[in-house]
GROMACS .gro file of C-alpha atoms in nm:
model
  179
    1HIS     CA    1   9.950  10.241  10.503
    2TYR     CA    2   9.791  10.441  10.781
    3TRP     CA    3   9.911  10.793  10.858
    4ALA     CA    4   9.800  10.937  11.182
    5ILE     CA    5   9.787  11.328  11.218
    6ARG     CA    6   9.708  11.556  11.495
    7GLN     CA    7   9.707  11.923  11.564
    8ASN     CA    8   9.942  12.035  11.831
    9CYS     CA    9   9.994  12.395  11.951
   10GLY     CA   10   9.846  12.512  11.612
   11ARG     CA   11  10.090  12.285  11.393
   12TYR     CA   12   9.997  11.960  11.241
   13GLU     CA   13  10.225  11.658  11.298
   14LEU     CA   14  10.260  11.310  11.165
   15LEU     CA   15  10.312  11.008  11.351
   16PHE     CA   16  10.593  10.786  11.234
   17GLN     CA   17  10.702  10.442  11.354
   18ARG     CA   18  11.058  10.330  11.364
   19ARG     CA   19  11.103   9.965  11.238
   20PRO     CA   20  11.290   9.724  11.439
   21ALA     CA   21  11.638   9.655  11.326
   22ASP     CA   22  11.568   9.281  11.264
   23SER     CA   23  11.264   9.362  11.029
   24TYR     CA   24  11.241   9.214  10.683
   25ASN     CA   25  11.109   9.547  10.539
   26MET     CA   26  11.287   9.874  10.607
   27PRO     CA   27  11.481   9.749  10.906
   28GLY     CA   28  11.559  10.046  11.151
   29LEU     CA   29  11.396  10.324  10.923
   30LEU     CA   30  11.110  10.540  10.983
   31ASP     CA   31  10.771  10.436  10.831
   32SER     CA   32  10.405  10.527  10.805
   33SER     CA   33  10.221  10.515  11.147
   34ALA     CA   34  10.101  10.162  11.073
   35ALA     CA   35  10.084   9.918  10.766
   36GLY     CA   36   9.990   9.582  10.654
   37TYR     CA   37   9.859   9.368  10.373
   38TYR     CA   38   9.511   9.262  10.282
   39PHE     CA   39   9.380   9.015  10.041
   40ALA     CA   40   9.154   9.039   9.723
   41GLY     CA   41   8.794   9.078   9.852
   42GLU     CA   42   8.895   9.175  10.193
   43TRP     CA   43   8.758   9.527  10.278
   44HIS     CA   44   9.067   9.755  10.280
   45GLN     CA   45   8.990   9.984  10.553
   46LYS     CA   46   8.885   9.718  10.803
   47LYS     CA   47   9.230   9.553  10.731
   48TYR     CA   48   9.412   9.889  10.801
   49PHE     CA   49   9.200   9.938  11.111
   50ARG     CA   50   9.309   9.587  11.251
   51GLU     CA   51   9.677   9.674  11.163
   52VAL     CA   52   9.652  10.022  11.349
   53GLU     CA   53   9.498   9.814  11.664
   54GLU     CA   54   9.790   9.560  11.647
   55GLU     CA   55  10.075   9.790  11.579
   56LEU     CA   56   9.980  10.090  11.775
   57GLY     CA   57   9.713   9.970  12.032
   58PHE     CA   58   9.408  10.188  11.928
   59SER     CA   59   9.090  10.163  11.718
   60PRO     CA   60   9.102  10.453  11.434
   61ASP     CA   61   8.754  10.638  11.414
   62PRO     CA   62   8.615  10.590  11.073
   63LYS     CA   63   8.454  10.928  11.084
   64THR     CA   64   8.815  11.088  11.095
   65THR     CA   65   8.997  10.840  10.863
   66PHE     CA   66   9.004  10.913  10.491
   67LEU     CA   67   9.164  10.752  10.185
   68LEU     CA   68   9.446  10.972  10.071
   69ASP     CA   69   9.577  10.793   9.775
   70ARG     CA   70   9.610  10.444   9.592
   71ARG     CA   71   9.940  10.355   9.440
   72PRO     CA   72  10.137  10.064   9.283
   73VAL     CA   73  10.444   9.950   9.475
   74SER     CA   74  10.725   9.710   9.426
   75ILE     CA   75  10.867   9.593   9.740
   76ILE     CA   76  11.195   9.410   9.765
   77ASN     CA   77  11.246   9.186  10.073
   78GLU     CA   78  11.594   9.317  10.190
   79LYS     CA   79  11.701   8.959  10.340
   80THR     CA   80  11.569   8.726  10.062
   81GLY     CA   81  11.594   8.988   9.753
   82ARG     CA   82  11.221   8.853   9.670
   83GLU     CA   83  11.020   9.134   9.476
   84ARG     CA   84  10.651   9.160   9.554
   85LYS     CA   85  10.432   9.392   9.351
   86ILE     CA   86  10.123   9.541   9.548
   87ILE     CA   87   9.884   9.822   9.555
   88VAL     CA   88   9.896  10.023   9.855
   89ASP     CA   89   9.614  10.237   9.996
   90VAL     CA   90   9.720  10.523  10.188
   91PHE     CA   91   9.500  10.641  10.466
   92VAL     CA   92   9.516  10.945  10.694
   93GLY     CA   93   9.338  10.944  11.027
   94VAL     CA   94   9.284  11.252  11.237
   95VAL     CA   95   9.366  11.161  11.612
   96GLN     CA   96   9.434  11.354  11.948
   97MET     CA   97   9.684  11.145  12.129
   98GLU     CA   98  10.001  11.160  12.296
   99LEU     CA   99  10.304  10.924  12.258
  100HIS     CA  100  10.208  10.761  12.579
  101ASP     CA  101   9.851  10.678  12.470
  102PHE     CA  102   9.979  10.412  12.214
  103VAL     CA  103  10.047  10.061  12.298
  104LEU     CA  104  10.323   9.933  12.050
  105ASP     CA  105  10.366   9.594  11.934
  106ASP     CA  106  10.730   9.541  11.991
  107ALA     CA  107  10.772   9.277  11.719
  108GLU     CA  108  10.672   9.529  11.461
  109VAL     CA  109  10.720   9.870  11.610
  110LYS     CA  110  11.060   9.992  11.779
  111GLY     CA  111  10.919  10.348  11.862
  112ILE     CA  112  10.723  10.615  11.743
  113CYS     CA  113  10.753  11.000  11.701
  114TRP     CA  114  10.531  11.292  11.607
  115VAL     CA  115  10.698  11.520  11.337
  116PRO     CA  116  10.553  11.847  11.255
  117ILE     CA  117  10.453  11.836  10.883
  118ASP     CA  118  10.602  12.191  10.800
  119GLU     CA  119  10.913  12.071  10.940
  120LEU     CA  120  10.922  11.754  10.753
  121ILE     CA  121  10.856  11.920  10.421
  122GLU     CA  122  11.160  12.151  10.481
  123LEU     CA  123  11.388  11.866  10.570
  124PHE     CA  124  11.296  11.707  10.246
  125ASN     CA  125  11.340  12.028  10.059
  126GLY     CA  126  11.709  12.067  10.239
  127LYS     CA  127  11.621  12.365  10.449
  128HIS     CA  128  11.697  12.149  10.758
  129SER     CA  129  11.974  11.880  10.775
  130SER     CA  130  11.788  11.720  11.072
  131LEU     CA  131  11.523  11.745  11.331
  132GLU     CA  132  11.500  11.683  11.693
  133VAL     CA  133  11.197  11.474  11.793
  134ASN     CA  134  11.078  11.289  12.086
  135VAL     CA  135  11.056  10.888  12.051
  136ILE     CA  136  10.875  10.645  12.266
  137SER     CA  137  10.960  10.291  12.285
  138GLY     CA  138  10.751   9.999  12.351
  139SER     CA  139  10.864   9.987  12.702
  140GLY     CA  140  10.730  10.346  12.750
  141VAL     CA  141  11.078  10.528  12.763
  142VAL     CA  142  11.068  10.858  12.606
  143ALA     CA  143  11.394  10.991  12.440
  144SER     CA  144  11.528  11.276  12.227
  145GLU     CA  145  11.640  11.175  11.886
  146THR     CA  146  11.804  11.344  11.586
  147ILE     CA  147  11.646  11.237  11.268
  148ASN     CA  148  11.750  11.314  10.899
  149SER     CA  149  11.652  11.228  10.535
  150ASN     CA  150  11.856  10.916  10.576
  151ASP     CA  151  11.595  10.774  10.833
  152PHE     CA  152  11.343  10.738  10.546
  153LYS     CA  153  11.355  10.464  10.293
  154HIS     CA  154  11.465  10.651   9.951
  155GLN     CA  155  11.183  10.526   9.688
  156TYR     CA  156  11.165  10.596   9.314
  157ASP     CA  157  10.868  10.821   9.361
  158SER     CA  158  10.977  11.005   9.660
  159TYR     CA  159  10.669  10.873   9.876
  160TYR     CA  160  10.770  11.010  10.212
  161GLU     CA  161  10.835  11.339  10.055
  162ARG     CA  162  10.491  11.317   9.868
  163VAL     CA  163  10.272  11.221  10.175
  164PRO     CA  164  10.345  11.509  10.388
  165LEU     CA  165  10.291  11.739  10.071
  166LEU     CA  166   9.954  11.571  10.007
  167ILE     CA  167   9.821  11.576  10.374
  168ASN     CA  168   9.939  11.958  10.384
  169LEU     CA  169   9.735  12.033  10.067
  170TRP     CA  170   9.442  11.830  10.207
  171LEU     CA  171   9.443  12.008  10.539
  172ASN     CA  172   9.439  12.344  10.340
  173LYS     CA  173   9.161  12.217  10.141
  174SER     CA  174   9.350  12.243   9.831
  175LEU     CA  175   9.329  11.896   9.773
  176ARG     CA  176   8.980  11.677   9.757
  177LEU     CA  177   9.032  11.327   9.843
  178PRO     CA  178   8.900  11.046   9.634
  179SER     CA  179   8.571  10.905   9.743
   0.00000   0.00000   0.00000
């Protein structure tokens, strides 16, 4: 997974994509900024850069992209019920982009939104029941949307709750990233 972060008005924000309703994985839910699979022997960072280019229309800067985590995951195809076991590398990339700077792949991404990390943590801690965010679609239409914890896939290890916490620790220099 690739997570884009930016600083906006003194706050850090995390970019989420909204999956299309007909997606085989996480239909209609919020997900990492971009994601994809790579094969044994393929250089993982290069693959994620290719996925970011395909899904979001920009090339991440290797100098501002870091490996945040590596985790085993079991994915159930929600249409076929088939299970796949994979290893997910979690990258974080620092960007300074506005929603209209992205070029979305409509087949894979319904829309994208920036979410302040501190508000996201408070949402998952129950301090907020919902958040208002601006979402841009592939056609360039920006609309206000209310999101809540049901917009994220609930996983056994609270992945969507853990990523903002890890990024927040990293930004505050309390977490050293793997090399």
